[in-house]
Tab-separated table of C-alpha atoms in Angstrom:
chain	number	residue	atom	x	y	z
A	1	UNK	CA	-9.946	-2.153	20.782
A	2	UNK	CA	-9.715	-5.733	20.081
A	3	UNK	CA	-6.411	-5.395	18.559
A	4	UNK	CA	-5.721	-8.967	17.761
A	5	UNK	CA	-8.817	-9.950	16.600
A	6	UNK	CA	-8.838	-6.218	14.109
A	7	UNK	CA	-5.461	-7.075	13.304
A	8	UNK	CA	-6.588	-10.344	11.436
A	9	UNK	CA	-9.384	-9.095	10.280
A	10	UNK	CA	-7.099	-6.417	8.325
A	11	UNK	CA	-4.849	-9.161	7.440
A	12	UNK	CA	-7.354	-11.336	5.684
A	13	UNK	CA	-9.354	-8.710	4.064
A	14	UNK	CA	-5.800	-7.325	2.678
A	15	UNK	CA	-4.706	-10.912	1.314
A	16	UNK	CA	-8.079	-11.102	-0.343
A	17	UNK	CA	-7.363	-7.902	-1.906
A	18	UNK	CA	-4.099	-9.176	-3.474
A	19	UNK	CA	-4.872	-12.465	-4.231
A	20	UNK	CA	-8.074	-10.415	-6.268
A	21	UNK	CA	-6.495	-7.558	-7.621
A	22	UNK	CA	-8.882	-4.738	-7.957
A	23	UNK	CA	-11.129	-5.927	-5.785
A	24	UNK	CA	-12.129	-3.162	-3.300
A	25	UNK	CA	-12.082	-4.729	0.824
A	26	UNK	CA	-13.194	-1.986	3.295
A	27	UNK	CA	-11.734	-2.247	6.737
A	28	UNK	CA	-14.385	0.038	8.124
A	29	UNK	CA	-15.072	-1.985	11.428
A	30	UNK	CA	-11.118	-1.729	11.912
A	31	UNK	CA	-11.302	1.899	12.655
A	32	UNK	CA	-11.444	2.156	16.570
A	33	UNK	CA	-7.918	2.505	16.929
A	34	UNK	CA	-7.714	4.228	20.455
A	35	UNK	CA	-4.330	5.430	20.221
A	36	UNK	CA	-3.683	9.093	19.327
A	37	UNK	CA	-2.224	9.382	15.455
A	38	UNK	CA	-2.805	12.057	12.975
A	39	UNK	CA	-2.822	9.697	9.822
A	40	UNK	CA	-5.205	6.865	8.399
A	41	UNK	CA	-6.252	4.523	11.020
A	42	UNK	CA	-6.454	2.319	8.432
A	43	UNK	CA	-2.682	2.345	7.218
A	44	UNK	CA	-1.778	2.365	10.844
A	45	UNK	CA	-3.364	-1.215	11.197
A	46	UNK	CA	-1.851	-2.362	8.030
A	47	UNK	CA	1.213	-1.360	10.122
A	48	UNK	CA	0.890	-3.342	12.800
A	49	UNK	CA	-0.277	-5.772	10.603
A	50	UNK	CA	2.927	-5.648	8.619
A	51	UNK	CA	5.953	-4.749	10.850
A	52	UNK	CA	7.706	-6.192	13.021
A	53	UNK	CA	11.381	-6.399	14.397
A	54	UNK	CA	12.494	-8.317	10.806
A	55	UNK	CA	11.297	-5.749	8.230
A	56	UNK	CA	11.817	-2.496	8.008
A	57	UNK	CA	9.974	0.606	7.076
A	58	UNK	CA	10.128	4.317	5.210
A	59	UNK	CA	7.556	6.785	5.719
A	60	UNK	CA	6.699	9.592	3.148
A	61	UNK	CA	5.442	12.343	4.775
A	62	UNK	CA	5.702	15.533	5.983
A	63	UNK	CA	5.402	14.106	8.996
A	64	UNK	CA	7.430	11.242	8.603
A	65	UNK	CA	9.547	11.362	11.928
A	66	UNK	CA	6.879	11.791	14.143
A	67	UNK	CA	4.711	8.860	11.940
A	68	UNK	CA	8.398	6.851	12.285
A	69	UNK	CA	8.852	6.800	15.999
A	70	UNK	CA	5.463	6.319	17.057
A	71	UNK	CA	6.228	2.544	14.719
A	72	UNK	CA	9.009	2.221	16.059
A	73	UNK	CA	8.067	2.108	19.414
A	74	UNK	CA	5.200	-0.006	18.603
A	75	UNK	CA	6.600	-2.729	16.180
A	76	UNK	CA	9.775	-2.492	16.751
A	77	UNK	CA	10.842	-2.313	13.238
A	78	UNK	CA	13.456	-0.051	12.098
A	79	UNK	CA	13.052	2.738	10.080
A	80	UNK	CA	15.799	2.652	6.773
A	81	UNK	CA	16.396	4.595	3.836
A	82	UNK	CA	13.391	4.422	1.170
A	83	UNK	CA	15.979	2.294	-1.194
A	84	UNK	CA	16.209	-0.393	1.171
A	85	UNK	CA	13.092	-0.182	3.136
A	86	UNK	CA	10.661	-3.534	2.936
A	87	UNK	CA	7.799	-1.384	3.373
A	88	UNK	CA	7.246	2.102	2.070
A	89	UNK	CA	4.259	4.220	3.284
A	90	UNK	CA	3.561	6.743	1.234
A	91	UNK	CA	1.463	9.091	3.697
A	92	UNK	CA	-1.734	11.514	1.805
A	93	UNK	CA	-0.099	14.777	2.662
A	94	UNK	CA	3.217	13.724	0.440
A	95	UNK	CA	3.460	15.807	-2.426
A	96	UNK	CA	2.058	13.559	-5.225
A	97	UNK	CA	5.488	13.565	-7.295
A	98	UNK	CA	6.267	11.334	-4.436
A	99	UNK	CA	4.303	8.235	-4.946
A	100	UNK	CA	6.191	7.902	-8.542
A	101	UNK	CA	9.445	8.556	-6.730
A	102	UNK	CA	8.379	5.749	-3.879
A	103	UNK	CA	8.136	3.645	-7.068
A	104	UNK	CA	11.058	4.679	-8.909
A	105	UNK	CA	13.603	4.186	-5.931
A	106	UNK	CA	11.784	0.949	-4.356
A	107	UNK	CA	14.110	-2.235	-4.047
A	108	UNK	CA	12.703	-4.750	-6.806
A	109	UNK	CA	14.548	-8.093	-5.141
A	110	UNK	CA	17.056	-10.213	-7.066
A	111	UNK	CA	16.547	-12.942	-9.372
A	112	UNK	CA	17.456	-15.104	-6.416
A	113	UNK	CA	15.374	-13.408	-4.085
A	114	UNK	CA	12.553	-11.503	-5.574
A	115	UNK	CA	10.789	-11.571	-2.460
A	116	UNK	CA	13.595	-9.170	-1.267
A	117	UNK	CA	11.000	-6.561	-3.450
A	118	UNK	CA	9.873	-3.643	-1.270
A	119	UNK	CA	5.571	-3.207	-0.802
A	120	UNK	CA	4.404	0.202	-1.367
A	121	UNK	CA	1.217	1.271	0.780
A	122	UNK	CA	-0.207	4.597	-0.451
A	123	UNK	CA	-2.997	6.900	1.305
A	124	UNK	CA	-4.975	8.514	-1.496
A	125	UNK	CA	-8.325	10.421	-1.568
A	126	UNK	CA	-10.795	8.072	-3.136
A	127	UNK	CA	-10.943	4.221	-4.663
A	128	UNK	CA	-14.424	2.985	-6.291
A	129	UNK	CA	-15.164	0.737	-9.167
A	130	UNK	CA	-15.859	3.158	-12.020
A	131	UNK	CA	-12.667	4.378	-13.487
A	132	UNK	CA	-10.230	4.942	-15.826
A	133	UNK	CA	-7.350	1.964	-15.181
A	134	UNK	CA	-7.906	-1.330	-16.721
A	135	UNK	CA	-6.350	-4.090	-14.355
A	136	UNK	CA	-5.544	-7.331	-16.044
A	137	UNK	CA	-3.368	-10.307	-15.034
A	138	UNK	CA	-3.567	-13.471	-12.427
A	139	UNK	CA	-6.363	-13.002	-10.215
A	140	UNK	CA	-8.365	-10.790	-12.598
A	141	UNK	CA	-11.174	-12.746	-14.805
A	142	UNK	CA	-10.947	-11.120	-18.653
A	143	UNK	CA	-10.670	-7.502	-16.664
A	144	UNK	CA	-11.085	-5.014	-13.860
A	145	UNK	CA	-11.971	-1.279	-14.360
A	146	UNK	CA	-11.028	1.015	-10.901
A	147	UNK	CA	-10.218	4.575	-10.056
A	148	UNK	CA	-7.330	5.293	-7.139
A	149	UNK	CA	-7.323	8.497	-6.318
A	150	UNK	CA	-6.719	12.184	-8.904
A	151	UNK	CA	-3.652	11.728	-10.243
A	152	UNK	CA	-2.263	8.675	-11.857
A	153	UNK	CA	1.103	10.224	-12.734
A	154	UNK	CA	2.493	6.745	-10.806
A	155	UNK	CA	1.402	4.190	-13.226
A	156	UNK	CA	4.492	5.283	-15.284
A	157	UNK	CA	7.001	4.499	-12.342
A	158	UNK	CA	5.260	1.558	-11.222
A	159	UNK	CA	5.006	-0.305	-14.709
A	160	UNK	CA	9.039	0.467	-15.547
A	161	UNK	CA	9.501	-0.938	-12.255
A	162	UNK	CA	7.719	-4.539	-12.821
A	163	UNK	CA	8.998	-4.578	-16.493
A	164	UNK	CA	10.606	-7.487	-15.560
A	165	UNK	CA	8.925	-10.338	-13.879
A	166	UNK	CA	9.809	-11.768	-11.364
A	167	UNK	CA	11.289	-8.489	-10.028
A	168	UNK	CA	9.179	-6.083	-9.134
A	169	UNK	CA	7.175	-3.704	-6.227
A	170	UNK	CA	3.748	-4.751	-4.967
A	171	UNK	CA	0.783	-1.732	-4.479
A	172	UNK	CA	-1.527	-0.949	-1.571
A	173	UNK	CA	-3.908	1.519	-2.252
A	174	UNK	CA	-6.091	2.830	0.999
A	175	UNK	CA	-8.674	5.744	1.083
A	176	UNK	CA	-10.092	8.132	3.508
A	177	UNK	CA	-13.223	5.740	3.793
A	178	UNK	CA	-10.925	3.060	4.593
A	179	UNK	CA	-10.937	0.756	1.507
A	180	UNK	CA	-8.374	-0.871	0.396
A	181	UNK	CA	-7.439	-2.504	-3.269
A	182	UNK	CA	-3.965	-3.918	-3.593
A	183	UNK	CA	-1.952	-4.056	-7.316
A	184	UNK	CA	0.535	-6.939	-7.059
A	185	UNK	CA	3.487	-6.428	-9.573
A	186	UNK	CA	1.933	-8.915	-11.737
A	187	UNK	CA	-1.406	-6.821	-12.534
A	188	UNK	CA	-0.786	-4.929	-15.955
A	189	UNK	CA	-2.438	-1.526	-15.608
A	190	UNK	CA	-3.960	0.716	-19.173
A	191	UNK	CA	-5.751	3.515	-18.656
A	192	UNK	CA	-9.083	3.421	-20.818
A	193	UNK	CA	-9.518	5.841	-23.310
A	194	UNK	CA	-12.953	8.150	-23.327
């Protein structure tokens, strides 16, 4: 693996994604990770991509101290409590009452600092074009219609959470097929009616 060269790749196909929220990137030619894990390749590049010894990191999983360590050792970040955590990866074999309490207990930043904000990067089972949310907001022309995954029981948590611009928690969705659409804290989110 080309590490470098997949690690930019991820990194400008996931800064399109937020600079054009709800627009789906798929990092399908970023999935020849040769190192044994037993989660998303894809998240695990957005890793690398993310951490290193100045941020730090939560994992939700059940298998969130092996995930942790193998990081660790990699990126050298260090792992903290989900409150304080820069990063949060919310892992697809968490319980999905999770995700909303990723959102709920996510550091927003200070008025000062809203950059201090913690990113949330989700696994979930499926993201395509033809669903239920209604994205609007910067980035978004008139708007953007997108499913992410069965449940949506985060919305709530996430939209209490960015009530308050400039504070707020940025989104990273990622699927089994390895696409990726990102929700910064400025994207208002509706679900459509029938």
């Amino acid at each position: 693996m080309d590490l470098v060269h997949d690690i930019q790749s991820v990194y400008r196909k996931v800064l399109n994604s937020m600079a054009r929220p709800g627009k789906i990137e798929v990092l399908e030619e970023q999935e020849k990770v040769d190192i044994e894990i037993n989660f998303n390749r894809g998240t695990f590049l957005i890793m690398l991509m993310l951490l290193d010894g100045e941020f730090s990191f939560n994992v939700v999983s059940e298998k969130s101290e092996e995930v942790s360590n193998l990081i660790s050792e990699i990126t050298y970040s260090k792992e903290k409590p989900l409150e304080e955590a820069d990063y949060v990866f919310v892992l697809e074999d968490a319980v999905e009452k999770k995700l909303a309490e990723a959102y709920s207990l996510a550091k927003v930043g200070t008025l000062i600092n809203p950059n201090k904000s913690a990113t949330i990067i989700s696994e979930v089972e499926f993201i395509n074009d033809d669903g239920k949310l209604e994205l609007s907001g910067p980035g978004i022309k008139d708007k953007k219609c997108i499913s992410i995954g069965e449940s949506n029981a985060w919305i709530k948590e996430r939209n209490l959470k960015n009530k308050e611009y400039p504070l707020g928690v940025d989104g990273i969705f990622i699927d089994k097929e390895y696409r990726v659409v990102s929700l910064p804290r400025t994207t208002k989110i509706n679900r459509k009616e029938d």
